[in-house]
């Protein structure tokens, strides 16, 4: 019988801190897909957004709160009644809502950002927690920039907000400034000098400016923190947040030393990492711990020899433990439905019947064009079906003529959801511009193209191209994503996806 270990709450902020990082914005469908995945992963808390920051954010927190059943869903709020009202509204349907309020405690933030005295800060924090507590029994208070605050003042603030009803007090290393031993010391200090700390959980939220976010988090856990805030692939402001997969595997692999557990199903980690990378278009560096492409690749002969004799010689965890599929059976045009569905299962991609059918049809089409259909190809197909906005317009056909000494010309045919077929031609600077202009004529709008990115999903000359576009129209920004073995077609599809998001989401 093993000793009972302390269970650490994993608080995921991929959809809040992660999503606010440059290039990481997600549309509503993508956020819902990530939220479902986080629930399957078994995180304790999903921080779904910052409801008062925009109507779109409020809507997405509301939608996430509506579908998540087994995790607490948190909304971030400043210590202002109007923020907390927005948080309350967004979380009405949550099975387990949490209002997360924050206010800075460090001298530099108080003086230059908040222009408040410590006493004023304390008063505002307490009244915000009391106000939030009227609607929500679970209230987290974050002392922004805690690691650069006076420890005694931090304890005084925590004591007061716990008396006001806070159930979790968070110690963020907002600027990524702390060193592991110093940060652990701060956690111990808070435990020893806040006399009512037994009534709340201690949380930490570390940033990676010096590459120490995970080290600081694990040091804090060892010193007694109960909750770790983190994000998939470590995405987040600046150098990012502590990465979920590294914290979780650190706690799991060194369970003997840290004597803690989490509720995470680690076999879902790889699929979650891939999904976040796909929806944001932000790649994981190859040598990234746990989920990088090379994390389990053994190159040196001496290592390979050891691995063949016994994997434990150079491997402290197995690829299977984080859900990297063991079975590398190749899928191609001769693969049937059974093999395809097995692979979906291995990749942790659970789809409803209708969506599964649609993905299978697309898989067959792709397999006709491509010798080998890889896992990223399949993930791209699934994401295209599950995360796309409903189709107001669908691509029915296209022609683009392009060359070195002529203006590019395009003709595009779209089918409207009401059944009408619409066709237009245009000229432009290059094939993509010509194609987008023809689409603009059909939809009778001229959105501006804010971002365009093209990349290959897999290697080889028959690789699929993935295009990400961001358009804006009358102040609304929408993302679109398209995948095809033809880069012009993937661009056209991405543009139409963004237009569809504009049509559906308003
Ligand atoms: Mn942060």
XYZ file of C-alpha atoms and ligand atoms in Angstrom:
507
model
C 0.000 0.000 0.000
C 1.495 3.293 -1.066
C 1.462 6.324 1.167
C -1.258 8.871 0.513
C 0.252 11.760 -1.417
C -0.882 15.356 -1.463
C -2.895 16.065 -4.643
C -1.870 19.230 -6.495
C -4.571 21.156 -8.365
C -3.632 21.922 -11.961
C -5.038 25.307 -12.977
C -4.784 25.723 -16.729
C -4.641 29.228 -18.181
C -4.024 28.353 -21.847
C -7.306 30.049 -22.760
C -6.580 33.229 -20.776
C -2.885 34.030 -20.217
C -1.927 31.752 -23.129
C -4.472 33.162 -25.516
C -3.394 36.752 -24.854
C 0.149 36.017 -26.085
C 1.094 37.413 -29.500
C -0.120 35.157 -32.306
C -2.022 32.825 -29.968
C -5.558 34.148 -30.356
C -8.241 31.547 -30.953
C -11.780 31.748 -32.270
C -14.754 30.481 -30.290
C -14.833 27.040 -31.907
C -11.129 26.591 -31.258
C -11.511 27.643 -27.630
C -14.325 25.147 -27.134
C -12.202 22.414 -28.691
C -9.309 23.256 -26.340
C -11.673 23.373 -23.326
C -13.047 19.904 -24.143
C -9.506 18.650 -24.426
C -8.509 20.178 -21.068
C -11.497 18.503 -19.452
C -10.420 15.145 -20.884
C -6.895 15.820 -19.660
C -8.308 16.173 -16.144
C -7.214 19.670 -15.132
C -8.813 20.926 -11.906
C -9.477 24.460 -13.149
C -9.875 25.905 -16.640
C -9.308 29.655 -16.679
C -11.493 30.406 -19.682
C -10.837 34.111 -20.204
C -11.142 37.668 -18.926
C -14.869 38.387 -19.361
C -14.732 42.169 -18.860
C -11.970 42.613 -21.435
C -14.319 42.379 -24.451
C -17.827 41.163 -25.364
C -16.191 38.351 -27.355
C -14.259 37.190 -24.316
C -17.400 37.226 -22.179
C -19.193 35.144 -24.810
C -16.432 32.580 -25.026
C -16.204 32.191 -21.236
C -19.983 31.750 -21.200
C -19.838 29.113 -23.951
C -17.032 27.211 -22.212
C -18.873 27.349 -18.868
C -21.870 25.846 -20.683
C -20.073 22.727 -21.932
C -17.532 21.883 -19.217
C -18.914 19.624 -16.503
C -15.983 18.112 -14.649
C -13.665 21.067 -14.066
C -13.974 24.347 -12.256
C -14.267 27.159 -14.816
C -12.649 30.440 -13.758
C -13.026 33.947 -15.146
C -10.374 36.589 -14.472
C -11.537 39.981 -13.140
C -9.869 43.128 -11.917
C -10.938 44.188 -8.413
C -13.805 46.222 -9.863
C -17.533 45.613 -9.478
C -18.152 45.888 -13.225
C -15.491 43.240 -13.920
C -16.932 40.913 -11.295
C -20.440 41.471 -12.720
C -19.138 40.421 -16.151
C -17.455 37.390 -14.575
C -20.641 36.412 -12.796
C -22.678 36.739 -15.988
C -20.172 34.677 -17.980
C -20.092 31.905 -15.374
C -23.854 31.592 -14.739
C -24.032 28.162 -16.381
C -20.799 26.776 -14.939
C -21.119 23.571 -12.929
C -18.289 24.845 -10.711
C -17.665 28.563 -11.184
C -14.683 30.441 -9.773
C -14.240 34.207 -9.770
C -10.536 35.032 -9.961
C -9.734 38.605 -8.914
C -6.321 40.195 -9.020
C -4.616 43.353 -7.766
C -0.915 44.148 -7.533
C 0.892 44.247 -4.185
C 4.424 45.288 -5.181
C 5.730 48.802 -4.428
C 6.517 49.462 -8.090
C 3.005 48.499 -9.288
C 1.328 50.378 -6.439
C 3.271 53.550 -7.083
C 3.439 53.690 -10.884
C 0.562 51.622 -12.208
C -2.173 51.750 -9.579
C -1.133 55.039 -7.896
C -2.424 53.660 -4.610
C -1.151 53.378 -1.081
C -0.818 49.874 0.402
C -3.870 50.547 2.598
C -5.984 51.583 -0.378
C -4.916 48.447 -2.232
C -5.844 46.286 0.741
C -9.248 47.894 1.025
C -10.020 47.433 -2.681
C -8.896 43.788 -2.619
C -11.077 43.004 0.392
C -14.151 44.708 -1.002
C -13.731 42.939 -4.358
C -13.458 39.534 -2.688
C -16.532 40.300 -0.549
C -18.460 41.404 -3.620
C -17.446 38.304 -5.628
C -18.314 36.085 -2.674
C -21.948 37.224 -2.848
C -22.342 35.385 -6.174
C -19.701 32.717 -6.076
C -18.510 30.560 -3.195
C -15.163 29.870 -4.896
C -13.064 33.040 -5.088
C -9.365 33.181 -5.934
C -7.313 36.257 -5.123
C -4.048 36.925 -6.970
C -1.483 39.351 -5.610
C -0.011 40.474 -8.907
C 3.799 40.813 -8.826
C 3.832 38.981 -5.463
C 7.451 37.911 -5.864
C 8.558 41.558 -5.832
C 6.285 42.505 -2.919
C 7.091 42.983 0.751
C 6.490 39.513 2.271
C 4.841 40.961 5.373
C 2.475 43.100 3.323
C 1.668 40.080 1.141
C 0.747 38.082 4.265
C -1.394 40.958 5.551
C -3.273 41.090 2.231
C -3.754 37.322 2.185
C -5.020 37.283 5.773
C -7.576 39.980 4.953
C -8.841 38.445 1.704
C -9.145 35.014 3.351
C -11.212 36.622 6.116
C -13.319 38.178 3.330
C -13.929 34.725 1.848
C -11.102 33.936 -0.606
C -10.707 30.180 -1.043
C -7.445 30.345 -2.994
C -4.606 32.861 -2.675
C -2.229 33.053 -5.594
C 1.442 34.068 -5.482
C 2.340 35.053 -9.049
C 5.881 35.570 -10.205
C 4.385 37.941 -12.754
C 7.669 39.121 -14.221
C 9.552 35.790 -14.110
C 12.063 37.305 -11.672
C 12.234 34.748 -8.858
C 14.851 32.062 -8.257
C 13.603 28.608 -7.188
C 14.972 28.582 -3.633
C 13.876 32.180 -3.060
C 10.380 31.467 -4.378
C 10.048 28.348 -2.206
C 11.118 30.490 0.741
C 8.328 32.962 -0.047
C 5.739 30.152 -0.066
C 7.021 28.914 3.311
C 6.970 32.474 4.666
C 3.345 32.953 3.595
C 2.400 29.639 5.237
C 4.114 30.576 8.492
C 3.036 34.201 8.728
C -0.598 34.151 7.584
C -2.486 32.789 10.564
C -5.687 31.838 8.683
C -3.870 30.282 5.692
C -5.330 26.878 6.618
C -8.684 28.080 5.286
C -7.387 28.688 1.742
C -5.277 26.935 -0.832
C -1.963 28.421 -1.901
C -1.458 28.786 -5.634
C 1.541 29.843 -7.727
C 1.662 31.347 -11.216
C 5.127 31.568 -12.725
C 6.420 33.210 -15.874
C 9.373 32.042 -17.871
C 11.421 35.195 -18.491
C 14.545 33.534 -17.076
C 13.555 30.020 -18.129
C 12.660 29.148 -14.525
C 8.860 29.013 -14.569
C 8.657 25.231 -14.128
C 11.564 25.108 -11.657
C 9.949 27.845 -9.571
C 6.583 26.083 -9.682
C 8.036 22.735 -8.582
C 10.053 24.411 -5.819
C 6.850 26.085 -4.619
C 4.968 22.786 -4.659
C 7.724 21.167 -2.619
C 7.412 24.083 -0.178
C 3.690 23.447 0.240
C 1.791 25.148 -2.613
C -1.483 23.363 -3.430
C -2.201 24.672 -6.918
C 0.018 25.183 -9.970
C -1.048 27.599 -12.684
C 0.245 26.736 -16.121
C -0.473 26.541 -19.837
C -0.196 23.883 -22.522
C 3.137 24.211 -24.370
C 3.985 27.017 -21.923
C 2.259 29.656 -24.036
C 1.577 33.001 -22.366
C 2.653 36.608 -22.014
C 6.257 37.305 -23.180
C 8.408 34.200 -22.576
C 5.262 32.365 -21.510
C 3.815 30.592 -18.507
C 5.055 27.495 -16.756
C 4.307 24.623 -19.097
C 1.602 22.211 -17.962
C 3.193 19.119 -19.444
C 6.561 19.756 -17.762
C 5.007 20.399 -14.342
C 2.757 17.371 -14.550
C 5.502 15.014 -15.740
C 7.916 16.480 -13.177
C 5.432 15.681 -10.440
C 4.772 12.240 -11.883
C 8.324 11.129 -12.678
C 9.659 12.483 -9.367
C 6.710 11.374 -7.275
C 9.253 9.603 -5.049
C 10.909 12.916 -4.214
C 8.030 15.421 -4.282
C 5.437 13.056 -2.766
C 2.552 14.599 -4.659
C 0.015 13.510 -7.268
C -2.235 15.244 -9.787
C -5.525 14.147 -11.344
C -4.120 14.501 -14.860
C -4.489 11.646 -17.334
C -0.947 11.991 -18.680
C -1.779 9.871 -21.740
C -3.774 12.884 -23.019
C -0.818 15.292 -22.858
C 0.525 14.771 -26.363
C -2.855 15.235 -28.036
C -3.511 18.393 -25.980
C -0.133 19.826 -26.952
C -0.747 19.095 -30.636
C -4.198 20.643 -30.538
C -2.968 23.897 -28.979
C -0.124 24.080 -31.460
C -2.551 23.507 -34.342
C -5.177 26.051 -33.316
C -2.680 28.786 -32.494
C -0.291 28.013 -35.338
C 2.546 28.313 -32.799
C 4.996 25.470 -33.153
C 6.618 23.609 -30.292
C 10.420 23.850 -30.385
C 11.931 20.449 -31.335
C 14.003 20.143 -28.136
C 11.153 21.196 -25.833
C 10.883 18.977 -22.753
C 8.165 16.295 -22.824
C 6.324 17.268 -26.035
C 9.088 18.384 -28.424
C 9.639 16.355 -31.564
C 13.031 15.216 -30.262
C 12.017 14.651 -26.633
C 12.213 10.889 -27.104
C 14.654 10.681 -30.033
C 17.932 8.959 -29.290
C 20.667 9.818 -31.755
C 24.076 8.940 -30.326
C 25.107 5.355 -31.022
C 25.995 4.698 -27.420
C 22.544 5.871 -26.323
C 20.806 3.786 -28.976
C 22.720 0.748 -27.816
C 21.654 1.364 -24.221
C 18.030 1.937 -25.187
C 17.937 -1.323 -27.113
C 19.309 -3.220 -24.118
C 16.975 -1.528 -21.657
C 14.954 1.666 -22.250
C 15.545 2.837 -18.671
C 19.247 3.398 -19.426
C 18.447 6.741 -21.073
C 14.690 7.175 -20.674
C 13.114 8.462 -17.446
C 9.601 8.277 -18.871
C 8.083 6.510 -21.842
C 6.568 8.177 -24.912
C 3.420 6.127 -24.253
C 3.023 7.721 -20.800
C 2.255 11.064 -22.458
C 0.193 9.474 -25.204
C 2.571 9.396 -28.161
C 1.049 6.612 -30.234
C 3.230 3.510 -30.175
C 1.656 2.017 -33.226
C 3.252 3.639 -36.231
C 1.204 1.754 -38.781
C 1.172 3.757 -41.974
C -2.153 5.027 -43.237
C -2.660 5.446 -46.959
C -5.216 4.963 -49.654
C -5.633 1.294 -48.906
C -6.435 1.900 -45.247
C -9.985 1.148 -44.296
C -12.373 2.673 -41.871
C -11.281 0.416 -39.035
C -7.586 1.385 -39.181
C -8.576 5.020 -39.540
C -10.844 4.936 -36.487
C -8.205 3.120 -34.455
C -5.757 5.923 -35.240
C -8.319 8.557 -34.231
C -8.657 6.766 -30.900
C -4.888 6.594 -30.412
C -4.598 10.296 -31.103
C -7.315 10.967 -28.523
C -9.605 12.457 -31.162
C -13.146 11.583 -30.156
C -15.627 12.756 -32.748
C -19.376 12.515 -33.056
C -20.683 10.235 -35.794
C -21.424 12.978 -38.314
C -18.047 14.611 -37.881
C -16.255 11.254 -38.026
C -17.930 10.484 -41.308
C -16.930 13.868 -42.742
C -13.309 13.415 -41.631
C -13.194 9.892 -43.086
C -14.387 11.173 -46.466
C -11.702 13.871 -46.433
C -9.119 11.298 -45.381
C -9.955 9.164 -48.437
C -9.653 12.188 -50.732
C -6.315 13.116 -49.177
C -5.021 9.535 -49.364
C -5.627 9.616 -53.116
C -3.302 12.611 -53.425
C -0.696 11.596 -50.872
C 1.207 8.356 -50.420
C 1.279 8.428 -46.647
C -1.236 10.163 -44.406
C 0.570 11.133 -41.199
C -0.775 11.905 -37.737
C -0.460 15.687 -38.190
C -2.409 15.324 -41.455
C -5.224 13.574 -39.604
C -5.190 16.114 -36.795
C -5.424 18.887 -39.375
C -8.456 17.235 -40.984
C -10.165 16.754 -37.625
C -9.523 20.326 -36.609
C -10.867 21.546 -39.937
C -14.143 19.752 -39.279
C -14.574 20.284 -35.544
C -13.252 23.805 -35.049
C -14.532 25.502 -38.188
C -17.404 27.955 -38.113
C -20.585 26.797 -39.902
C -20.191 27.248 -43.641
C -22.040 30.192 -45.098
C -19.855 29.840 -48.181
C -18.207 26.720 -49.506
C -15.541 26.541 -52.199
C -16.990 25.002 -55.342
C -14.173 25.612 -57.813
C -11.237 27.860 -58.619
C -8.801 28.776 -61.381
C -5.753 30.970 -60.934
C -3.364 31.963 -63.702
C -0.070 33.374 -62.613
C 3.281 34.019 -64.208
C 6.348 36.222 -64.147
C 5.338 38.908 -66.594
C 1.541 38.990 -66.375
C -0.909 40.204 -63.793
C -2.409 37.240 -61.947
C -5.995 36.381 -62.796
C -8.463 34.290 -60.864
C -11.973 32.957 -61.120
C -13.669 31.630 -57.994
C -16.947 29.796 -57.597
C -18.570 29.576 -54.153
C -21.747 27.872 -53.064
C -23.885 29.790 -50.590
C -25.612 27.778 -47.843
C -28.980 28.664 -49.435
C -27.940 26.710 -52.513
C -27.019 29.590 -54.801
C -23.796 29.354 -56.826
C -21.785 32.561 -57.082
C -18.912 33.229 -59.450
C -16.535 36.143 -59.903
C -13.186 36.898 -61.532
C -10.489 39.372 -60.540
C -6.903 40.387 -61.221
C -4.330 40.995 -58.526
C -0.706 41.207 -57.491
C 0.082 37.516 -57.426
C -2.211 34.488 -57.288
C -3.342 34.826 -53.660
C -4.264 38.479 -54.016
C -6.197 37.729 -57.223
C -8.090 34.901 -55.549
C -8.963 36.918 -52.442
C -10.173 39.829 -54.588
C -12.524 37.545 -56.513
C -13.912 36.275 -53.181
C -14.390 39.864 -51.995
C -16.495 40.528 -55.096
C -18.686 37.557 -54.306
C -19.240 38.471 -50.653
C -19.473 42.213 -51.446
C -17.111 43.086 -48.604
C -13.474 44.106 -48.522
C -11.974 42.845 -45.290
C -8.371 43.795 -44.695
C -5.884 40.957 -44.508
C -3.962 41.431 -41.257
C -1.981 38.231 -41.167
C -1.126 35.521 -43.671
C 1.032 32.530 -42.906
C 1.771 29.433 -44.883
C 3.561 26.343 -43.622
C 4.015 22.702 -44.472
C 2.336 20.317 -42.056
C 4.598 17.397 -42.849
C 7.744 16.910 -44.909
C 8.032 15.587 -48.460
C 6.998 16.874 -51.850
C 3.384 15.794 -51.340
C 3.163 17.599 -47.975
C -0.031 19.397 -47.079
C 0.166 23.161 -46.859
C -1.589 24.886 -43.984
C -2.582 28.520 -44.290
C -3.624 30.747 -41.407
C -5.199 34.115 -42.141
C -6.540 36.879 -39.952
C -8.918 39.384 -41.488
C -10.623 42.416 -40.042
C -13.861 43.996 -41.098
C -15.596 46.888 -39.322
C -13.510 46.382 -36.192
C -14.079 42.611 -35.999
C -11.141 40.250 -36.357
C -11.552 36.658 -37.469
C -9.091 33.833 -38.016
C -9.341 31.200 -40.680
C -7.384 28.097 -41.407
C -7.163 26.038 -44.583
C -5.372 22.831 -45.441
C -4.667 21.359 -48.864
C -1.893 19.713 -50.842
C -2.127 22.819 -53.047
C -0.964 26.027 -51.335
C -3.244 28.277 -53.383
C -6.222 26.137 -52.470
C -5.253 26.098 -48.772
C -5.042 29.906 -48.907
C -8.465 30.195 -50.527
C -9.939 27.800 -47.952
C -8.391 29.744 -45.059
C -9.804 32.990 -46.399
C -13.275 31.462 -46.801
C -13.061 30.017 -43.257
C -12.334 33.491 -41.892
C -15.241 34.918 -43.923
C -17.505 32.188 -42.538
C -16.414 33.051 -38.995
C -17.269 36.686 -39.757
C -20.696 35.684 -41.101
C -21.583 33.351 -38.224
C -20.103 35.099 -35.235
C -21.130 38.571 -36.392
Mn 0.388 35.628 -16.154
